[in-house]
PDB file of C-alpha atoms in Angstrom:
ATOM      1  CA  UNK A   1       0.000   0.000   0.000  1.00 41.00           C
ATOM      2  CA  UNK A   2       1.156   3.139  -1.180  1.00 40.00           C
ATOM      3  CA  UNK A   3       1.882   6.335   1.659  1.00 40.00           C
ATOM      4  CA  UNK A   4      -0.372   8.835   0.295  1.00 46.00           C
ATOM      5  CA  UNK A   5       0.464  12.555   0.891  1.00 46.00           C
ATOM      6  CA  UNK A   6      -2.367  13.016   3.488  1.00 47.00           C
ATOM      7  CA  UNK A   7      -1.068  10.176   5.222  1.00 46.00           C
ATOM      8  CA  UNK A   8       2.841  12.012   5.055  1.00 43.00           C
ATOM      9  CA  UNK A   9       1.983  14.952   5.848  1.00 47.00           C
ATOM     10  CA  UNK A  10      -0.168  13.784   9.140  1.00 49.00           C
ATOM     11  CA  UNK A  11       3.143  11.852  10.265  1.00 44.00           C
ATOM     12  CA  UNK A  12       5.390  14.888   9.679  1.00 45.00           C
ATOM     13  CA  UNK A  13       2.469  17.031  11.947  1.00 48.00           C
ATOM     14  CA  UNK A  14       3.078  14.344  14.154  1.00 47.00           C
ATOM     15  CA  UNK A  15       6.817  14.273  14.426  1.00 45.00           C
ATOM     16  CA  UNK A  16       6.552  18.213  14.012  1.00 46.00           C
ATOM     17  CA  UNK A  17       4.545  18.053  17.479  1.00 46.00           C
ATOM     18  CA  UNK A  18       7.091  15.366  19.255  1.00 44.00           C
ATOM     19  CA  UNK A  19      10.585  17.412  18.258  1.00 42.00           C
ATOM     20  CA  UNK A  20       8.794  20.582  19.773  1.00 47.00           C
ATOM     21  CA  UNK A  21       8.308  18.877  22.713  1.00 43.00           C
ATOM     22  CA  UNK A  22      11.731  17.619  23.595  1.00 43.00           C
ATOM     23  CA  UNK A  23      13.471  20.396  25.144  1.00 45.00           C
ATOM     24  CA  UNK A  24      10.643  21.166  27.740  1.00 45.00           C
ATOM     25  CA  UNK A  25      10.569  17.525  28.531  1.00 42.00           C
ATOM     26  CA  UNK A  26      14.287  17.635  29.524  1.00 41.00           C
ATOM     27  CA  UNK A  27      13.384  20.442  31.909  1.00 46.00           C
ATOM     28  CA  UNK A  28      10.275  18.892  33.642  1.00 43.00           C
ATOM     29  CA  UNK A  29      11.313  15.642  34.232  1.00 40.00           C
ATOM     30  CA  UNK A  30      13.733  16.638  36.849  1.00 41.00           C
ATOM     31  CA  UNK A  31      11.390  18.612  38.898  1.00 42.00           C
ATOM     32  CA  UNK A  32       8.734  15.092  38.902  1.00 42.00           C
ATOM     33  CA  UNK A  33       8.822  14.094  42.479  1.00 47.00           C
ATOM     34  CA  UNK A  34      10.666  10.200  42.884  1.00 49.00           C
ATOM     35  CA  UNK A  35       8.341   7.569  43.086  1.00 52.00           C
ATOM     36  CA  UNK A  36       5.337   9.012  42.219  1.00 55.00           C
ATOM     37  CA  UNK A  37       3.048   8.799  39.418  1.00 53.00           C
ATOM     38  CA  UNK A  38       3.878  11.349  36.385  1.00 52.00           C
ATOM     39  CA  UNK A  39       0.228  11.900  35.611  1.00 59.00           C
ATOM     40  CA  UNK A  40      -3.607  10.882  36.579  1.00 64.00           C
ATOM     41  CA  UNK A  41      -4.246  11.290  33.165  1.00 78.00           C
ATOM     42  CA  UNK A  42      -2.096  12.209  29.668  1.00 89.00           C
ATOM     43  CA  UNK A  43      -5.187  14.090  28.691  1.00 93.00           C
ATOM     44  CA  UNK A  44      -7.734  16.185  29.802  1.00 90.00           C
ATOM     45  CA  UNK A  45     -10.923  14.661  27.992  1.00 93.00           C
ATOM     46  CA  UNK A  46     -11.878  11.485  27.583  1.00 96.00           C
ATOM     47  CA  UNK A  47     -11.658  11.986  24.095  1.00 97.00           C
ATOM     48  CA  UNK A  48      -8.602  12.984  22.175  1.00 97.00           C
ATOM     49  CA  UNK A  49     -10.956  14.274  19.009  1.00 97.00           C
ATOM     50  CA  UNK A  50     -13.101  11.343  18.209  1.00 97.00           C
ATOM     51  CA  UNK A  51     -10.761   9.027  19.101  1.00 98.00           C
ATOM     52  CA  UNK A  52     -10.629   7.403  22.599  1.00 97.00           C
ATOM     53  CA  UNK A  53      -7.842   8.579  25.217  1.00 97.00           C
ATOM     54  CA  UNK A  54      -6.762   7.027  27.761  1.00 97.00           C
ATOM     55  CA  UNK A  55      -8.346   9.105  30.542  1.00 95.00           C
ATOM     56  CA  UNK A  56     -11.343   7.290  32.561  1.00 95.00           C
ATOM     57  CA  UNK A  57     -13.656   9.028  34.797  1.00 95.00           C
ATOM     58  CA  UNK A  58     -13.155   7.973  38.724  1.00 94.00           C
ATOM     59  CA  UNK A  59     -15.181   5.980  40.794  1.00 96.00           C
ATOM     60  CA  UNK A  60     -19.049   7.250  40.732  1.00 96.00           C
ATOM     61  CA  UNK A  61     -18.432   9.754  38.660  1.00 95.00           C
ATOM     62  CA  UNK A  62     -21.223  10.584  35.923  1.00 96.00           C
ATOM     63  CA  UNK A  63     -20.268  12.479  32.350  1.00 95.00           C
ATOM     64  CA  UNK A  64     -23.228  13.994  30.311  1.00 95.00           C
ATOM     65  CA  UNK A  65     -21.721  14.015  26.532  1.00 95.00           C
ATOM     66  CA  UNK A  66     -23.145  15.880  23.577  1.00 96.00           C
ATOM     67  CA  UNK A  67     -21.435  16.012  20.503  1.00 96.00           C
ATOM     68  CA  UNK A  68     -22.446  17.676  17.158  1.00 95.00           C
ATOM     69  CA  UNK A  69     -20.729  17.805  13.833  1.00 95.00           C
ATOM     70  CA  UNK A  70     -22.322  19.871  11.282  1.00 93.00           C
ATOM     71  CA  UNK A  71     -22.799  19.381   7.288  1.00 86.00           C
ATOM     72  CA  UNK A  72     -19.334  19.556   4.832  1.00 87.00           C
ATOM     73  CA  UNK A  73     -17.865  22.824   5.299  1.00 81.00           C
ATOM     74  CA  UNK A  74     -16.813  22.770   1.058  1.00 77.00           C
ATOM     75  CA  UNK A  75     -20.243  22.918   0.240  1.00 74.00           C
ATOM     76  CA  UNK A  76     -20.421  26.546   1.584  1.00 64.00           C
ATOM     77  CA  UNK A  77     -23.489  28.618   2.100  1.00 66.00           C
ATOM     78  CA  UNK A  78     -25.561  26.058  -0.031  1.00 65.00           C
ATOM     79  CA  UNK A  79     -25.455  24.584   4.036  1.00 63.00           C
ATOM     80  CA  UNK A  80     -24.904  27.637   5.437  1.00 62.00           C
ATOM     81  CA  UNK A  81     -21.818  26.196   5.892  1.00 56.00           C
ATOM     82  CA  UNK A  82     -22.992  22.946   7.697  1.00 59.00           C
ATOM     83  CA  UNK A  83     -25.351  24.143  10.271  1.00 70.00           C
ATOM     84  CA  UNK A  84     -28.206  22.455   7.784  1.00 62.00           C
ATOM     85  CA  UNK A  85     -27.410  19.260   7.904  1.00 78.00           C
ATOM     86  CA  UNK A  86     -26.217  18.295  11.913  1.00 89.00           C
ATOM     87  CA  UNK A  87     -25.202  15.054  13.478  1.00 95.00           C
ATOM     88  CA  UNK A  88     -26.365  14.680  17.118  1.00 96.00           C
ATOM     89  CA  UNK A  89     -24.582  12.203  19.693  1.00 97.00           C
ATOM     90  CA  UNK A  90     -26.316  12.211  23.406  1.00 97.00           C
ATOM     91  CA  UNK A  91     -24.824  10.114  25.887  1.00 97.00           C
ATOM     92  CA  UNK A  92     -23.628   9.020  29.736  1.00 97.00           C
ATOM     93  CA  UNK A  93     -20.858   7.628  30.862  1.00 98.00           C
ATOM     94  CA  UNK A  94     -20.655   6.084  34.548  1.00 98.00           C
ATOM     95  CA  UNK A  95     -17.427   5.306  36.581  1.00 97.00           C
ATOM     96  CA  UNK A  96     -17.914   1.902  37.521  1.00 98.00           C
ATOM     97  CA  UNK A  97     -14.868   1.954  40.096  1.00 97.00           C
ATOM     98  CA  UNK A  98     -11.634   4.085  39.186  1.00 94.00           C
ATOM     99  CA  UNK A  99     -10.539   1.345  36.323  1.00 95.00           C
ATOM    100  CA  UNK A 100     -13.827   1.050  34.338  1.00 98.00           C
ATOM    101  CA  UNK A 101     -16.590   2.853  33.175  1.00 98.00           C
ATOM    102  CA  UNK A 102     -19.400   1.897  31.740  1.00 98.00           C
ATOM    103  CA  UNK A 103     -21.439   4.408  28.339  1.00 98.00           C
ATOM    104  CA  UNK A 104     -24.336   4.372  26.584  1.00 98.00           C
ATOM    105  CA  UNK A 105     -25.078   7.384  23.398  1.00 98.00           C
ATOM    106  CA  UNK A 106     -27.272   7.492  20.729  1.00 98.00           C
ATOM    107  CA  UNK A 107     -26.291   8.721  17.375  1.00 97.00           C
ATOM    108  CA  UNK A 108     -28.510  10.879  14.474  1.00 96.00           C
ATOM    109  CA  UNK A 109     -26.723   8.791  12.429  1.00 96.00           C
ATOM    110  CA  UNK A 110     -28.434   5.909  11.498  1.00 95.00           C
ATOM    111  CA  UNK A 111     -30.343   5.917  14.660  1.00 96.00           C
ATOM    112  CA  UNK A 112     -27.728   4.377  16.184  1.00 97.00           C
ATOM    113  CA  UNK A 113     -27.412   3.087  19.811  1.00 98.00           C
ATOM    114  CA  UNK A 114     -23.708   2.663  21.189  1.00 98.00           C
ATOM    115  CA  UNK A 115     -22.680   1.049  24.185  1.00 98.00           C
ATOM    116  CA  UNK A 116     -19.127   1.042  25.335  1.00 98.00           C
ATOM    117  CA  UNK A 117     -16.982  -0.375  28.103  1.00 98.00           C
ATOM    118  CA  UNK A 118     -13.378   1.305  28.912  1.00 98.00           C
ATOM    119  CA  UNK A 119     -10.998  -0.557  31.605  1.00 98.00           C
ATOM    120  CA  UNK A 120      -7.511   0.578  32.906  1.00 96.00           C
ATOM    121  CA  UNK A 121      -5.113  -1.959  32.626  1.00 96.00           C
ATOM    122  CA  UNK A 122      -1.795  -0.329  33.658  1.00 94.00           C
ATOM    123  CA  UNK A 123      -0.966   3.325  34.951  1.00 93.00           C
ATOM    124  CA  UNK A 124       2.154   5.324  33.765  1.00 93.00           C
ATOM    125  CA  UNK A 125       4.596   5.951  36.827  1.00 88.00           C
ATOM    126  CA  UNK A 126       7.913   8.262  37.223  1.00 79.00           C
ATOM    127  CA  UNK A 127      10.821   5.626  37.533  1.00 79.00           C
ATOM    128  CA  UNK A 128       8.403   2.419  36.861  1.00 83.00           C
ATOM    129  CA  UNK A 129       6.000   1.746  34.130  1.00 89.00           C
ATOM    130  CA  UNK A 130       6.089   3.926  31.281  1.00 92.00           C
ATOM    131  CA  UNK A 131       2.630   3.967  29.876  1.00 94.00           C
ATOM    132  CA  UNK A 132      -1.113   4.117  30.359  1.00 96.00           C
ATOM    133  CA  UNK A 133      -2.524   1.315  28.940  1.00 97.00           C
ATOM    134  CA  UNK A 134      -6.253   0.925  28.059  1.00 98.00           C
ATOM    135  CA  UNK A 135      -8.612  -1.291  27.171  1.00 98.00           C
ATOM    136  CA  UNK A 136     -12.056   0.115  25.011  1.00 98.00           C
ATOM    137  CA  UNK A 137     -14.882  -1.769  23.290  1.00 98.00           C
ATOM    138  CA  UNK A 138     -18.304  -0.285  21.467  1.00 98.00           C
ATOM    139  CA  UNK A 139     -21.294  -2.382  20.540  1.00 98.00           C
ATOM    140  CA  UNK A 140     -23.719  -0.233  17.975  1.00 98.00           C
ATOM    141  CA  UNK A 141     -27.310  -1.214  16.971  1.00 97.00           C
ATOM    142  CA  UNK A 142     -28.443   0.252  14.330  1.00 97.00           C
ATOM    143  CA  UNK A 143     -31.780   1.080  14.359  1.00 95.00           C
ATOM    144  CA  UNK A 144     -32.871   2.250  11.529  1.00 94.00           C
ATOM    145  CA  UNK A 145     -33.089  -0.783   9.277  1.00 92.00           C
ATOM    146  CA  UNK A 146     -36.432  -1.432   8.451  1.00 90.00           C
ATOM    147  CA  UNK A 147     -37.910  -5.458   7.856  1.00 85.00           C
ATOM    148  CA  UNK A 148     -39.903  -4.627   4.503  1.00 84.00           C
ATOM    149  CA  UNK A 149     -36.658  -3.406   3.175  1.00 84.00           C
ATOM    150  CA  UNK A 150     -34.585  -6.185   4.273  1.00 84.00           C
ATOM    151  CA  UNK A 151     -36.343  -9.164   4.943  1.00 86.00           C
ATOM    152  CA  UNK A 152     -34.511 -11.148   6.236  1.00 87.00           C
ATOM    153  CA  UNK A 153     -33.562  -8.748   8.420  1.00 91.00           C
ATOM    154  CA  UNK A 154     -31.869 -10.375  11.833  1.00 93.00           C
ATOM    155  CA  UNK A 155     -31.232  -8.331  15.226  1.00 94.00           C
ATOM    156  CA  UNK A 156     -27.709  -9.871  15.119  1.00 95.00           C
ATOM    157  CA  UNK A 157     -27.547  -7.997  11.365  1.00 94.00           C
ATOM    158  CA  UNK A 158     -28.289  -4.927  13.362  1.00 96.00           C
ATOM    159  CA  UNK A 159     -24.650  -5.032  15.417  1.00 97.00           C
ATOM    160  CA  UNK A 160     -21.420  -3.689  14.880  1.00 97.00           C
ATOM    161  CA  UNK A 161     -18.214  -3.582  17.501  1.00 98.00           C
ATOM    162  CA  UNK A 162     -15.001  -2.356  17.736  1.00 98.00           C
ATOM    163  CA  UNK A 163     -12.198  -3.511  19.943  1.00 98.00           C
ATOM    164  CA  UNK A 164      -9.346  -0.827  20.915  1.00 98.00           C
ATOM    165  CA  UNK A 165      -5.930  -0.864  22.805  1.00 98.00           C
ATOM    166  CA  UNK A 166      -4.956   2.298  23.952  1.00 98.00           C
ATOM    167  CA  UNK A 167      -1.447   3.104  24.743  1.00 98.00           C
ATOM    168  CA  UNK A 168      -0.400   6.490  26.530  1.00 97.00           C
ATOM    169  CA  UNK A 169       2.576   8.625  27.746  1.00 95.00           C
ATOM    170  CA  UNK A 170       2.637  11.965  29.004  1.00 94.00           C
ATOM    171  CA  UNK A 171       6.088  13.306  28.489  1.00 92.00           C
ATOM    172  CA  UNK A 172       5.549  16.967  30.168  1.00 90.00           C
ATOM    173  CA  UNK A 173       2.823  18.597  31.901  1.00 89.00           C
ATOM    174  CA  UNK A 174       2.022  20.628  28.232  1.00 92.00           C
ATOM    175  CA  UNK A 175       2.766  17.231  25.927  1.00 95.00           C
ATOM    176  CA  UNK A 176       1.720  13.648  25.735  1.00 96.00           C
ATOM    177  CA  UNK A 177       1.073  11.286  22.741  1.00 97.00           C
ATOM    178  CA  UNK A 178      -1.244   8.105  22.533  1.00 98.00           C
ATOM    179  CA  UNK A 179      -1.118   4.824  20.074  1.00 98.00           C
ATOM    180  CA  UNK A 180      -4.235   2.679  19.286  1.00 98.00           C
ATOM    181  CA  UNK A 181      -4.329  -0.627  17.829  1.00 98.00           C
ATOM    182  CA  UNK A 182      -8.369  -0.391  16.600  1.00 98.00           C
ATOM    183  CA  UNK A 183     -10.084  -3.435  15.000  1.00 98.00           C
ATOM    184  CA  UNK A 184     -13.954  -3.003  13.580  1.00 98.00           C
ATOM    185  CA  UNK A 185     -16.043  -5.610  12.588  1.00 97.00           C
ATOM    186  CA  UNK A 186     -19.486  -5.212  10.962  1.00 96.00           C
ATOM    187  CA  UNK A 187     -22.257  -8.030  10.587  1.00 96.00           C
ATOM    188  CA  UNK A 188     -24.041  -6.627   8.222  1.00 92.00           C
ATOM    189  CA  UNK A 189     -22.188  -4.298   5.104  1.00 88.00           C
ATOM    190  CA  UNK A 190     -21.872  -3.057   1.560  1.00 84.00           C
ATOM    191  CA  UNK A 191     -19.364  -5.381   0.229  1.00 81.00           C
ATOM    192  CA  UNK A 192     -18.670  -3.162  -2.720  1.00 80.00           C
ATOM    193  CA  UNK A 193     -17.754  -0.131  -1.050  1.00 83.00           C
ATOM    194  CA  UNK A 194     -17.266  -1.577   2.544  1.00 86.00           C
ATOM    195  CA  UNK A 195     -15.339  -4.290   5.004  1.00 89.00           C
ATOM    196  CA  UNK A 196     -16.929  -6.576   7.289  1.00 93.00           C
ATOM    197  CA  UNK A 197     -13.106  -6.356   9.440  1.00 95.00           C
ATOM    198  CA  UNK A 198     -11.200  -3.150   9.303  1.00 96.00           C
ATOM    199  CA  UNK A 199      -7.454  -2.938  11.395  1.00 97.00           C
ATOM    200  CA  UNK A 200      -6.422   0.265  11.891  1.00 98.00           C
ATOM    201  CA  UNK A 201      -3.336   1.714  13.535  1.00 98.00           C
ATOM    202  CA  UNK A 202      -4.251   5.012  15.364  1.00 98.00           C
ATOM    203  CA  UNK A 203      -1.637   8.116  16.988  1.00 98.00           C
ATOM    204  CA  UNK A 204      -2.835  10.996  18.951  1.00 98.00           C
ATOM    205  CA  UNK A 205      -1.245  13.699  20.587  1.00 97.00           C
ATOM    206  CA  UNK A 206      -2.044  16.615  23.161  1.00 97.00           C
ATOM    207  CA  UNK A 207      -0.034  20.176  23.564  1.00 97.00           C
ATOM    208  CA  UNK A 208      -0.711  22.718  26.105  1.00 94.00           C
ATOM    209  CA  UNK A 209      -0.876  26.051  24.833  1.00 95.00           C
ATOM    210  CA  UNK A 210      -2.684  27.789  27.812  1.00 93.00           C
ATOM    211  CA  UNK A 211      -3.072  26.941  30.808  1.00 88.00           C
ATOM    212  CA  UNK A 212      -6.630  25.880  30.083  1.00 90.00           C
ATOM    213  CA  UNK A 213      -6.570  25.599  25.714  1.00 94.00           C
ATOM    214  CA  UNK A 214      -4.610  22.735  24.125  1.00 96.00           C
ATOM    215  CA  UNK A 215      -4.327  21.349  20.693  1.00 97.00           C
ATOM    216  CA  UNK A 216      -5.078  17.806  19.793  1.00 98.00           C
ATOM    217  CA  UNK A 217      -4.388  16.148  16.918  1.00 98.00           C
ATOM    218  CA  UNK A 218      -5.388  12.438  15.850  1.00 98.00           C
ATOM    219  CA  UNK A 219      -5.377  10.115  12.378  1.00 98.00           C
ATOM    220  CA  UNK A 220      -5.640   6.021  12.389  1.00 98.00           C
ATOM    221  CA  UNK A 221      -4.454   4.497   9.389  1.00 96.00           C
ATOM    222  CA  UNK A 222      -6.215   1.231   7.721  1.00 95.00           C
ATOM    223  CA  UNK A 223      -3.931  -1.117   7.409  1.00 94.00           C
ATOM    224  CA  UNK A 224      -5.674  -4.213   5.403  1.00 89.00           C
ATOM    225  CA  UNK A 225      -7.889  -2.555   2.476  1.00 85.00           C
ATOM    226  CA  UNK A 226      -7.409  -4.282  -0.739  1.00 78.00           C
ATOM    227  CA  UNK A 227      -5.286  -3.185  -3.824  1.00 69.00           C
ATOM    228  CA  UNK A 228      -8.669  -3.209  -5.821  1.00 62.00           C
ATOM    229  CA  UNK A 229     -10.834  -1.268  -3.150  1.00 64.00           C
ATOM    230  CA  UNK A 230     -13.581   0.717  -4.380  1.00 68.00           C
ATOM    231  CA  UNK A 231     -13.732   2.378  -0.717  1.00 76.00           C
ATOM    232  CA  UNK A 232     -15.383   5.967  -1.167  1.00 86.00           C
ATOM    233  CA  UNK A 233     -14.197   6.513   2.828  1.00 91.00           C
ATOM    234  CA  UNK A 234     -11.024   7.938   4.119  1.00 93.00           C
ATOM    235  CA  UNK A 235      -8.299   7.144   6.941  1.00 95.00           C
ATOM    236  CA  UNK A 236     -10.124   9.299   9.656  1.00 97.00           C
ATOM    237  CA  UNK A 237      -7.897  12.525  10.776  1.00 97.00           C
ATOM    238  CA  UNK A 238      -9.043  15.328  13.270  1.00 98.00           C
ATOM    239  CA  UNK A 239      -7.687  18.531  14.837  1.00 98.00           C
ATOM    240  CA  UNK A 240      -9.038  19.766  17.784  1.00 97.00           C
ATOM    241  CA  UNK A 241      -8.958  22.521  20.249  1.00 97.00           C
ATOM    242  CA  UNK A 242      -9.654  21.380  24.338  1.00 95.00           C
ATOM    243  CA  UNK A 243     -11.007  24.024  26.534  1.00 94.00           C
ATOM    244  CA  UNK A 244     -10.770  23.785  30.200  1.00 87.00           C
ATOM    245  CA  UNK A 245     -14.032  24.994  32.249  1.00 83.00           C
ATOM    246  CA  UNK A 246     -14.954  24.739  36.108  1.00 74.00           C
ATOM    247  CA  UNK A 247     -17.033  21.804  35.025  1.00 66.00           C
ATOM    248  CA  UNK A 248     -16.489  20.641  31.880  1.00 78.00           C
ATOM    249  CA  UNK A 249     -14.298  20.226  28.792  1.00 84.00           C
ATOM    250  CA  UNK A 250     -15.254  21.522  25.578  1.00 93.00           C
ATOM    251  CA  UNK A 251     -13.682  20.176  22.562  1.00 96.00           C
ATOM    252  CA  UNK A 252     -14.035  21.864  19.171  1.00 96.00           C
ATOM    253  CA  UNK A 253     -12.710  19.912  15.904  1.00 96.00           C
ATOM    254  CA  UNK A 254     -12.255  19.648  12.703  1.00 96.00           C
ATOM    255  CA  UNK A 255     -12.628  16.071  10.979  1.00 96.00           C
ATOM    256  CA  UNK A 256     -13.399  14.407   7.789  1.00 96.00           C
ATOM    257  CA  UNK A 257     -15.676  11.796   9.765  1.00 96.00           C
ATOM    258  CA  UNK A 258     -18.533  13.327  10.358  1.00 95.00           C
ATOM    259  CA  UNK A 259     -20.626  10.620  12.140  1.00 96.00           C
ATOM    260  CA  UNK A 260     -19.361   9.561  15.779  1.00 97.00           C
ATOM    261  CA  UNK A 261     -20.278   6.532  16.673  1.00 97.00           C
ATOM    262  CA  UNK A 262     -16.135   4.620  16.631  1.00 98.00           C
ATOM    263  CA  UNK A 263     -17.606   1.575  14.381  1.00 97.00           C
ATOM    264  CA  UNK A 264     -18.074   4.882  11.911  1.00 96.00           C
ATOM    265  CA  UNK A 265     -15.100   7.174  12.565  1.00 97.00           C
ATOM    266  CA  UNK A 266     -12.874   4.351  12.142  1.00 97.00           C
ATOM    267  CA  UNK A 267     -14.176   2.264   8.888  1.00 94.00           C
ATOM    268  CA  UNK A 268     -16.501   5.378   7.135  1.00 93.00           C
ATOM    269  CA  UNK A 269     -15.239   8.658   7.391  1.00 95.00           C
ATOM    270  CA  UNK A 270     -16.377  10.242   4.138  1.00 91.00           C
ATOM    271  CA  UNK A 271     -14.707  13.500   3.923  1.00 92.00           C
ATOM    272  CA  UNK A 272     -11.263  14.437   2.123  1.00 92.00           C
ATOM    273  CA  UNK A 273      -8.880  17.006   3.508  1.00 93.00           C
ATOM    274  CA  UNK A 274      -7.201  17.489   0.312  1.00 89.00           C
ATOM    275  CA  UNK A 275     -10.212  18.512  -1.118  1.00 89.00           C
ATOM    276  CA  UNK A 276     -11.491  20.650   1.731  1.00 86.00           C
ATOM    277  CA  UNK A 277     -14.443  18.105   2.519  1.00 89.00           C
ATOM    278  CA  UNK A 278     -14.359  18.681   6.841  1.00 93.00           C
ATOM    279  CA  UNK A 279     -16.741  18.401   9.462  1.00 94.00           C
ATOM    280  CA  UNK A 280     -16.415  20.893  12.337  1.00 94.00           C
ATOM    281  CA  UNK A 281     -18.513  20.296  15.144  1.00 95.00           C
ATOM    282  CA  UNK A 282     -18.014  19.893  19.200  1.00 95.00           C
ATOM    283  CA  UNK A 283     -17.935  17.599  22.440  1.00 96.00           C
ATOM    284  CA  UNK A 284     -18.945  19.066  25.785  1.00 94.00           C
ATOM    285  CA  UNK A 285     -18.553  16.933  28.964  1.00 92.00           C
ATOM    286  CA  UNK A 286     -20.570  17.931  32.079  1.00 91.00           C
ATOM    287  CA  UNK A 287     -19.192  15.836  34.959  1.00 91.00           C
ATOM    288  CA  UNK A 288     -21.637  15.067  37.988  1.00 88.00           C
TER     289      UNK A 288
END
């Protein structure tokens, strides 16, 4: 498979991000107290863009999410620039104890209904383990399949899941980075255009550039299409902007995905940065 120049040019962003980085690590590691964890958390939302990060909420702790990404941006005021055609994600998410948490959304696209389970399975620690490592899986339903158009129709062809390992470092208080290893699997699909399994290999990355504003960047590559795909969908890649609030975080972003369900982000996002096809949209957190 052929590097495309979307796919260089996120990697150089990438590397851009890490090199900028270095010298403020070298400072801040020597003021991290012995023995103690480096971080809670390499980032401040429980989402890096769309993409999972490693951060869980603690023990009996409640998040209200709603997301929105508008229409494509290219098609201009014939949208009014995407505000006519909106994508709506509602959801909760429930600390279960301090290493899992338990969510449940549902999507404007396709009338979807996601559940999702995200567990801890190692903590990053100054002079021990170097990484966050997390475990996240999604179950959709898609509910808006209808019998008299597919008879046949089965509740099992209704599912989709995803299966995610995330893996975290924060290097300085202002920078960390995140990999993914993502795999998708659909029961039901379009097996011209589609996959029923999609492997993906994800990055992310966080820098502080207030002491409440940070910019977050993410793209997961697939790494098993076909030399004779017909795929009209994209390798997903997002920018985003966190702000810090007493309560909350908002995210703002900038993706070619625009549904957000992960079975979506990861195997259908239709837009094309080269071509100036984006979705910008939000995700606002409310913790209880």
């Amino acid at each position: 498979m052929k590097l495309t120049k979307l796919t260089f040019t996120a990697f150089l962003l990438f590397a851009f991000t890490i090199v900028h980085a270095q010298d403020e690590m070298m400072k801040e590691l020597d003021s991290v107290p012995k023995g103690k964890e480096l971080a809670s958390a390499a980032f401040k939302g429980l989402q890096v863009c769309n993409m999972q990060s490693t951060k869980l909420p603690a023990k009996k702790e409640f998040y209200f999410l709603v997301s929105h990404r508008f229409g494509d941006l290219k098609n201009g005021i014939n949208n009014f620039f995407g505000l006519d055609n909106a994508l709506t994600k509602i959801g909760g998410i429930y600390g279960v104890t301090d290493w899992l948490s338990l969510g449940v959304s549902r999507h404007t696209y396709q009338k979807t209904y996601e559940l999702a389970a995200k567990y801890r399975l190692a903590n990053q620690q100054i002079n021990g383990f170097p990484f966050t490592i997390v475990g996240y899986n999604t179950m959709d339903i898609n509910s808006e399949l209808k019998k008299d158009l597919y008879p046949g129709l089965k509740f099992n062809n209704r599912l989709a899941f995803t299966t995610q390992l995330l893996v975290s470092r924060k290097f300085t208080n202002s920078f960390s980075a995140e990999l993914a290893g993502i795999f998708v699997h659909k029961n039901l699909y379009d097996a011209l255009l589609d996959q029923k399994n999609v492997y993906l290999v994800g990055a992310g990355t966080r820098y502080k550039i207030a002491k409440r504003l940070s910019i977050n960047l993410e793209y997961a590559a697939r790494v098993n299409l076909p030399d004779d795909t017909k795929s009209i969908y994209h390798d997903p890649l997002t920018v985003g902007l966190d702000i810090e609030t007493g309560g909350h975080v908002f995210q703002l972003v900038f993706s070619n995905s625009q549904p957000m369900n992960d079975v979506a982000i990861f195997s259908n996002a239709g837009g094309n940065w080269g071509k100036g096809s984006l979705y910008f949209g939000f995700n606002m957190y409310r913790v209880f």
